[in-house]
Short mmCIF file of C-alpha atoms in Angstrom, two decimals:
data_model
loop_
_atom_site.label_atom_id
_atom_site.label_comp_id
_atom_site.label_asym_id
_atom_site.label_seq_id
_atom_site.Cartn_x
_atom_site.Cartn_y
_atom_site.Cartn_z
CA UNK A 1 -48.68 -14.25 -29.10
CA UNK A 2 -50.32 -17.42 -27.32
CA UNK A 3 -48.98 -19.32 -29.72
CA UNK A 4 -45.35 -18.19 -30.19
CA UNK A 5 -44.82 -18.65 -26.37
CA UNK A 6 -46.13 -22.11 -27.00
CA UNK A 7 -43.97 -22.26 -29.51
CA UNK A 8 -40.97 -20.67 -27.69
CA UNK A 9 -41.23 -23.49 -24.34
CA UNK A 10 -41.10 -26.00 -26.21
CA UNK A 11 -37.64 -24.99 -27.93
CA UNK A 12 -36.74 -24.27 -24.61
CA UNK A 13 -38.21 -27.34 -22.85
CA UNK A 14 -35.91 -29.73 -25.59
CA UNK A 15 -32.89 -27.72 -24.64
CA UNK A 16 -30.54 -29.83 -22.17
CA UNK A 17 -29.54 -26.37 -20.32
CA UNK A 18 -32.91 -25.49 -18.76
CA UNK A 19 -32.93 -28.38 -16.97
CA UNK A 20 -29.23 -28.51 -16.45
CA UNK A 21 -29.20 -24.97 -14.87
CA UNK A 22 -32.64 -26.33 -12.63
CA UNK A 23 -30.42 -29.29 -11.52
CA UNK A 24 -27.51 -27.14 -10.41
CA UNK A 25 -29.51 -25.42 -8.23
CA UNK A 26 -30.98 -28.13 -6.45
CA UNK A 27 -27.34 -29.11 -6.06
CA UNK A 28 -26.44 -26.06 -4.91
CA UNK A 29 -29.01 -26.17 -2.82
CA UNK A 30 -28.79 -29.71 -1.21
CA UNK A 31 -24.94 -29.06 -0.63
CA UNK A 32 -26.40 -26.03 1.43
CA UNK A 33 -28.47 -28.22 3.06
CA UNK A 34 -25.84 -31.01 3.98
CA UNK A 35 -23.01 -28.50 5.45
CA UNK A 36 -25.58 -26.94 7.78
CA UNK A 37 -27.18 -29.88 9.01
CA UNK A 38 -23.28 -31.62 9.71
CA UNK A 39 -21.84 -28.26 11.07
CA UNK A 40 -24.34 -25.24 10.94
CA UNK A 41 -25.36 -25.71 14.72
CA UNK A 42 -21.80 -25.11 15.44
CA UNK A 43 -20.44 -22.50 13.47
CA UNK A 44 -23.76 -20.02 14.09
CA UNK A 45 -23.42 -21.00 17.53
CA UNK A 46 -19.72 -19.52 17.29
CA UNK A 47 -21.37 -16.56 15.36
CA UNK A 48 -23.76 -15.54 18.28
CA UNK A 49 -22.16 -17.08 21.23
CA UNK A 50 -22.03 -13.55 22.72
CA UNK A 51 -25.97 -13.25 22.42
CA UNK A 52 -26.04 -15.90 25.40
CA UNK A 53 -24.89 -13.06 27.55
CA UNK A 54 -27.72 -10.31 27.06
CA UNK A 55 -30.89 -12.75 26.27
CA UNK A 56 -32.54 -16.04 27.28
CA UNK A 57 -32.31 -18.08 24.30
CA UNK A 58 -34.13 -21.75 24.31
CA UNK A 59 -34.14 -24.23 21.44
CA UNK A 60 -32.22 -23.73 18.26
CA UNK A 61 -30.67 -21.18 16.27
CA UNK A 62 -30.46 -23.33 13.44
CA UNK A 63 -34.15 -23.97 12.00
CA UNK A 64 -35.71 -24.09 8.55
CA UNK A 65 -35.73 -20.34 8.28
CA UNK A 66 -32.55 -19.49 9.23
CA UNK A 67 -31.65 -22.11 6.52
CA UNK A 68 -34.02 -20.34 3.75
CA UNK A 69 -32.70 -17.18 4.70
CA UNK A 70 -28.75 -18.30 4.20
CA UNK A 71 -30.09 -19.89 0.57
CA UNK A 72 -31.43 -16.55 -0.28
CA UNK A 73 -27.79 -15.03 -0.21
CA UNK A 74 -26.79 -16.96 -3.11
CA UNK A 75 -29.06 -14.09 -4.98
CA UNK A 76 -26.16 -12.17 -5.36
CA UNK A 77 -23.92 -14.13 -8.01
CA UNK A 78 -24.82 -18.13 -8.13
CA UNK A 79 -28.26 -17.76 -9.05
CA UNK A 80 -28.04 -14.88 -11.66
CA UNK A 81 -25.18 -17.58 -13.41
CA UNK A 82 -27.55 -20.34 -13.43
CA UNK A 83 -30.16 -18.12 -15.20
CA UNK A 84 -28.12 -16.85 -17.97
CA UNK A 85 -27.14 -20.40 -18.97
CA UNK A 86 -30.58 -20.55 -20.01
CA UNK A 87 -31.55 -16.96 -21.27
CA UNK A 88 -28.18 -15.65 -22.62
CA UNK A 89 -29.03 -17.07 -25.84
CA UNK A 90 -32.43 -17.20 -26.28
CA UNK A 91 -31.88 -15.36 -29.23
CA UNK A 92 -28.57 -15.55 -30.23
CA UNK A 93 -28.42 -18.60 -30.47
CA UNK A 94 -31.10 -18.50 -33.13
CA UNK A 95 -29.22 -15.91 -35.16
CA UNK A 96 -25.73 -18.07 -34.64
CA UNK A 97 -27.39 -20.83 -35.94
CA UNK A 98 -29.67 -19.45 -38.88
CA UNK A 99 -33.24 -20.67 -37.40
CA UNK A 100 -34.14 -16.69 -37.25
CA UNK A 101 -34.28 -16.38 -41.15
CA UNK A 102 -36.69 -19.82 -41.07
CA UNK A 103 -38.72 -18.17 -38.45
CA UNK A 104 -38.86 -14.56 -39.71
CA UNK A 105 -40.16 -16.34 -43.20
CA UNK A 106 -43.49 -16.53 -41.47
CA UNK A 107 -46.10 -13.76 -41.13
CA UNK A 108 -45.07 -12.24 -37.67
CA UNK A 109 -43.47 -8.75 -36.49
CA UNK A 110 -40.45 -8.99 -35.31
CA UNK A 111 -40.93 -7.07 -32.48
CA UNK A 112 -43.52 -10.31 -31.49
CA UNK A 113 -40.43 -12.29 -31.92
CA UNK A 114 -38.46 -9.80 -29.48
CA UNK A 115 -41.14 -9.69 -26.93
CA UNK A 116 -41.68 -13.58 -27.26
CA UNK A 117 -38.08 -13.98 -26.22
CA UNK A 118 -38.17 -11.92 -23.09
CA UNK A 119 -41.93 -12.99 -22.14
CA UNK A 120 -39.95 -16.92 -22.12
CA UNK A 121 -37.27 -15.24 -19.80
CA UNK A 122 -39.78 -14.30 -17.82
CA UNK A 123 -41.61 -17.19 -17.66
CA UNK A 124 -38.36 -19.56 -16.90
CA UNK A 125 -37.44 -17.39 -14.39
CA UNK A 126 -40.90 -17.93 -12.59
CA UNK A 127 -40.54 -21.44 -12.25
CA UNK A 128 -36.84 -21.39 -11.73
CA UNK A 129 -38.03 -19.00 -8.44
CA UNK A 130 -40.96 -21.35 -7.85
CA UNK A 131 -39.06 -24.25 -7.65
CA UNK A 132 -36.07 -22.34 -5.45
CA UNK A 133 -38.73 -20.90 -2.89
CA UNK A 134 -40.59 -24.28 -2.46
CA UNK A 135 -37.31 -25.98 -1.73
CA UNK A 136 -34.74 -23.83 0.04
CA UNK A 137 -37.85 -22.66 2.30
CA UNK A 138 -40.52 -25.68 2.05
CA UNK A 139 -37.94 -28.46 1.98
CA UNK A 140 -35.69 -26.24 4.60
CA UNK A 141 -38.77 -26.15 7.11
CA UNK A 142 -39.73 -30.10 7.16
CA UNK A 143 -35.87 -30.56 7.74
CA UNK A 144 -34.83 -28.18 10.20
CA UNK A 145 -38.38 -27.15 11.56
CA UNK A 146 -39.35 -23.80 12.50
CA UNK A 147 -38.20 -20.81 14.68
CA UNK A 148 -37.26 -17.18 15.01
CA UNK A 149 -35.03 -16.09 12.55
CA UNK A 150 -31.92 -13.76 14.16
CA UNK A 151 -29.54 -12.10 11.40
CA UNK A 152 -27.04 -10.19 12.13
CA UNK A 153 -26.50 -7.24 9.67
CA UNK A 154 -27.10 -3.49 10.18
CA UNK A 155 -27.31 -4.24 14.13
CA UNK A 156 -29.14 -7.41 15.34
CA UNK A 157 -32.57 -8.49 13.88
CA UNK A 158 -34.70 -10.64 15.63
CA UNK A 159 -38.22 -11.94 13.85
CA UNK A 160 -40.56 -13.74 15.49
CA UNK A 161 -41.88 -16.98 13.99
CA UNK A 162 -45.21 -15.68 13.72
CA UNK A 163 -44.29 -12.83 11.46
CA UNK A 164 -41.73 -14.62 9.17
CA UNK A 165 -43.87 -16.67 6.67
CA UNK A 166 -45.03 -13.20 4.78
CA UNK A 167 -41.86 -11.74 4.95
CA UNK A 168 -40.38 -14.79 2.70
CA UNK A 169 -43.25 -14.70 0.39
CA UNK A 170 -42.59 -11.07 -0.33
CA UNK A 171 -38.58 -11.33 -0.41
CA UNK A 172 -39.02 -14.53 -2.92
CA UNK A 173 -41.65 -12.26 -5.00
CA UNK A 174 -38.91 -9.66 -4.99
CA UNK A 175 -36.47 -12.47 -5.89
CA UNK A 176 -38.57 -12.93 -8.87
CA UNK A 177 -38.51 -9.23 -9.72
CA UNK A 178 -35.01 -9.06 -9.54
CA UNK A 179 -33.90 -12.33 -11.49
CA UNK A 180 -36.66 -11.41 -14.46
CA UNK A 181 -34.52 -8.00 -14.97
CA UNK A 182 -31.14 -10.02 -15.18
CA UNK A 183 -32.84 -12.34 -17.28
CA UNK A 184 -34.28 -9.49 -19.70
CA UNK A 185 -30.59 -7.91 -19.36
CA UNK A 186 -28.96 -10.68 -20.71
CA UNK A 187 -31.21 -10.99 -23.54
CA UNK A 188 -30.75 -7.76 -24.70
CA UNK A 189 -27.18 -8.30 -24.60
CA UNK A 190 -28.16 -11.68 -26.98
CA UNK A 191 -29.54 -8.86 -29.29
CA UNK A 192 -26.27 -7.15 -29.53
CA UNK A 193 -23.86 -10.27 -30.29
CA UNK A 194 -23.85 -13.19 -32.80
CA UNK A 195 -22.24 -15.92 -30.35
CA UNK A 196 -23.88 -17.75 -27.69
CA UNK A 197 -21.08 -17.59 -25.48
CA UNK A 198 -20.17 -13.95 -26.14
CA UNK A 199 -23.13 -12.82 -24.99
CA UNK A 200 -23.39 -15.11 -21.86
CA UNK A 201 -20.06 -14.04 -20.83
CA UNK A 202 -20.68 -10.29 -21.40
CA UNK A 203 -23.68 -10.81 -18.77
CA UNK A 204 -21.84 -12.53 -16.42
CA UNK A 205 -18.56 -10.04 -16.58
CA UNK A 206 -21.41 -7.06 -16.06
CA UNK A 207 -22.50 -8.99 -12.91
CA UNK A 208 -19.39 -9.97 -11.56
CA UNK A 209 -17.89 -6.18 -12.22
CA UNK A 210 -21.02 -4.91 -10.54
CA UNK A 211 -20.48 -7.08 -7.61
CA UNK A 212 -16.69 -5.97 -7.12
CA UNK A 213 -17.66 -2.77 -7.01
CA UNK A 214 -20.16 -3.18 -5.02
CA UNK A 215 -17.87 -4.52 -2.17
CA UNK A 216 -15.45 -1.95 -2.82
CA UNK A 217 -18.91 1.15 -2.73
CA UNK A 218 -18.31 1.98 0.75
CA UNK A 219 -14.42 3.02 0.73
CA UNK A 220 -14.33 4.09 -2.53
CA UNK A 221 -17.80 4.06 -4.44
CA UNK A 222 -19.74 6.21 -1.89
CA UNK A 223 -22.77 7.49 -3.69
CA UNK A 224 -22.66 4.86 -6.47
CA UNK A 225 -24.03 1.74 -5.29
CA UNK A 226 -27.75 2.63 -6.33
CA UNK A 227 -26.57 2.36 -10.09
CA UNK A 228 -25.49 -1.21 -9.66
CA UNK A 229 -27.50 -3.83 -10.82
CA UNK A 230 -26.47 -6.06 -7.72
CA UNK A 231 -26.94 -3.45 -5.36
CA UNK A 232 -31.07 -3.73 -5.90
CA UNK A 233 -30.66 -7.28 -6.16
CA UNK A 234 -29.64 -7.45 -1.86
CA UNK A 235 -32.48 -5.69 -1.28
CA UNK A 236 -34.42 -8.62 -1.00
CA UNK A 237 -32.84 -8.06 2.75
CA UNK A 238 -34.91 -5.58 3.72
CA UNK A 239 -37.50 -7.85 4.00
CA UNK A 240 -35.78 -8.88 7.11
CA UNK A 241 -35.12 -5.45 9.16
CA UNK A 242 -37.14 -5.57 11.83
CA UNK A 243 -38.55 -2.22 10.74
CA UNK A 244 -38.73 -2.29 7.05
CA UNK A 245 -37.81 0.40 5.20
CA UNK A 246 -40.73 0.08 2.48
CA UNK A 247 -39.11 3.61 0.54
CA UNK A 248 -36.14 1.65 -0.54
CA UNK A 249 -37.70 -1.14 -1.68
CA UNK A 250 -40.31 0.72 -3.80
CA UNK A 251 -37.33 3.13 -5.44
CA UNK A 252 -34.95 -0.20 -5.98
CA UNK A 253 -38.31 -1.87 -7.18
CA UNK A 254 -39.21 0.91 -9.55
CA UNK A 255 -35.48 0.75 -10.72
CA UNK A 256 -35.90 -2.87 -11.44
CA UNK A 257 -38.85 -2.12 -13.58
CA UNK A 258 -37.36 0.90 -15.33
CA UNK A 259 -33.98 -0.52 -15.98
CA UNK A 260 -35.95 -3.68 -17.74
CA UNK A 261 -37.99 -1.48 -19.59
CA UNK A 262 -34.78 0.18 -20.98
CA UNK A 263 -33.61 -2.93 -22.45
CA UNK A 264 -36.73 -4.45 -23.90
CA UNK A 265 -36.60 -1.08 -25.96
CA UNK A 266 -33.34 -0.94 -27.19
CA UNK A 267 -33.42 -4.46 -28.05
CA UNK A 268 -36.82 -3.82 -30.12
CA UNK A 269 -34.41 -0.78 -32.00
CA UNK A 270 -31.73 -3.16 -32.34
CA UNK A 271 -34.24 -5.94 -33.97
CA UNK A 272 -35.60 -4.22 -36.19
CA UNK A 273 -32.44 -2.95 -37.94
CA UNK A 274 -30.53 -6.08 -38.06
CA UNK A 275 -29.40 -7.95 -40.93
CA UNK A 276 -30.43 -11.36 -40.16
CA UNK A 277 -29.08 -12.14 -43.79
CA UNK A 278 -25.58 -11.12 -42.92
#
């Protein structure tokens, strides 16, 4: 197996895409970092003028956490699309182009092959996270410095400095957790289509779908939410409640794990009755 990841990353390393999705997100993330820094103080000071009223606030809203924490909303939908760019096709791609009959032609299991795919999700995805925790928080820090964080959702969290470095640790470890399942997802869905760009769109419709309905759960969904993918991909939030509620994390967590599970196995089905000949 050692040797068909080796194998695997550096097919992926000579594809123009994994570094093409890397440098979109350091784009994304640098225009981030240019709007706050030109007009961030202002508009969160518009956002909790009223707080001025009730405490005794000194120094900045605006610090390197507060700018982390803003990054990490792009979870939702712009991260998940830079990660399929790469992972979509891992193995479609292979059977669109033919190289799957060359590499089935040497003495391996396919389910090897499978498992190799989805271990190189994995394994992109880690130092796609890597690289998006050391700059949106590391980078964010030396620029902005340090702080409490204050978010406003569910009521009015405030975290003190002291107690903020674990809590992005464990919300970018989730972050990792949650972007390996969308990047197992859409490899599954690779397993299921002959063109690249079918199955890279079908991932991203799912998402985007899953999002709409999402926004539309609490007037109309009620009840629903905990079967979309997105909905366990916000939970990364949690990490930010003042008290934090350590049930729902394990339970979206577990689904995470489950729901990955589920598609590594039906892929492995799927694999192993294909026609690569057709």
């Amino acid at each position: 197996m050692r040797h068909l990841l080796q194998f695997e990353g550096i097919k992926l390393l000579h594809r123009p895409r994994t570094f093409l999705s890397i440098g979109l997100m350091l784009v994304l993330v640098g225009l981030i970092f240019w709007g706050l820094n030109a007009e961030g103080e202002n508009a969160l000071g518009y956002l909790f003028q009223s707080l001025g009223d009730n405490f005794l606030m000194q120094g900045s809203i605006l610090n390197g956490y507060m700018v982390s924490f803003l990054i990490l909303n792009t979870l939702w939908i712009h991260i998940p699309i830079l990660i399929v760019i790469v992972t979509g096709d891992l193995f479609s791609s292979e059977l669109e182009s033919g190289t799957i009959r060359l590499l089935m032609t040497r003495p391996i299991s396919r389910n090897r092959v499978a498992l190799g795919k989805f271990a190189t999700a994995v394994l992109y995805v880690f130092v796609f996270v890597l690289i998006f925790s050391l700059v949106s928080l590391g980078l964010a820090l030396l620029l902005f410095g340090s702080g409490d964080l204050i978010v406003a959702f569910n009521g009015l969290q405030i975290i003190p400095e002291a107690d903020l470095l674990w809590r992005f640790f464990a919300a970018f470890g989730y972050a990792f957790l949650a972007m390996s399942t969308f990047a197992i997802f859409s490899v599954a869905i690779s397993f299921f289509t002959r063109k690249s760009l079918v199955a890279i769109l079908i991932t991203l419709g799912i998402i985007v779908i899953s999002t709409l309905l999402q926004t539309l759960a609490s007037s109309l969904f009620m009840g629903w939410e905990f079967f979309l993918i997105t909905y366990h991909f916000a939970q990364w939030q949690l990490f930010f409640y003042s008290e934090i509620d350590w049930v729902s994390l394990l339970n979206s967590s577990l689904w995470l794990m489950v729901f990955s599970s589920f598609c590594i196995v039906v892929s492995l089905i799927r694999f192993n009755k294909l026609k690569i000949t057709e």
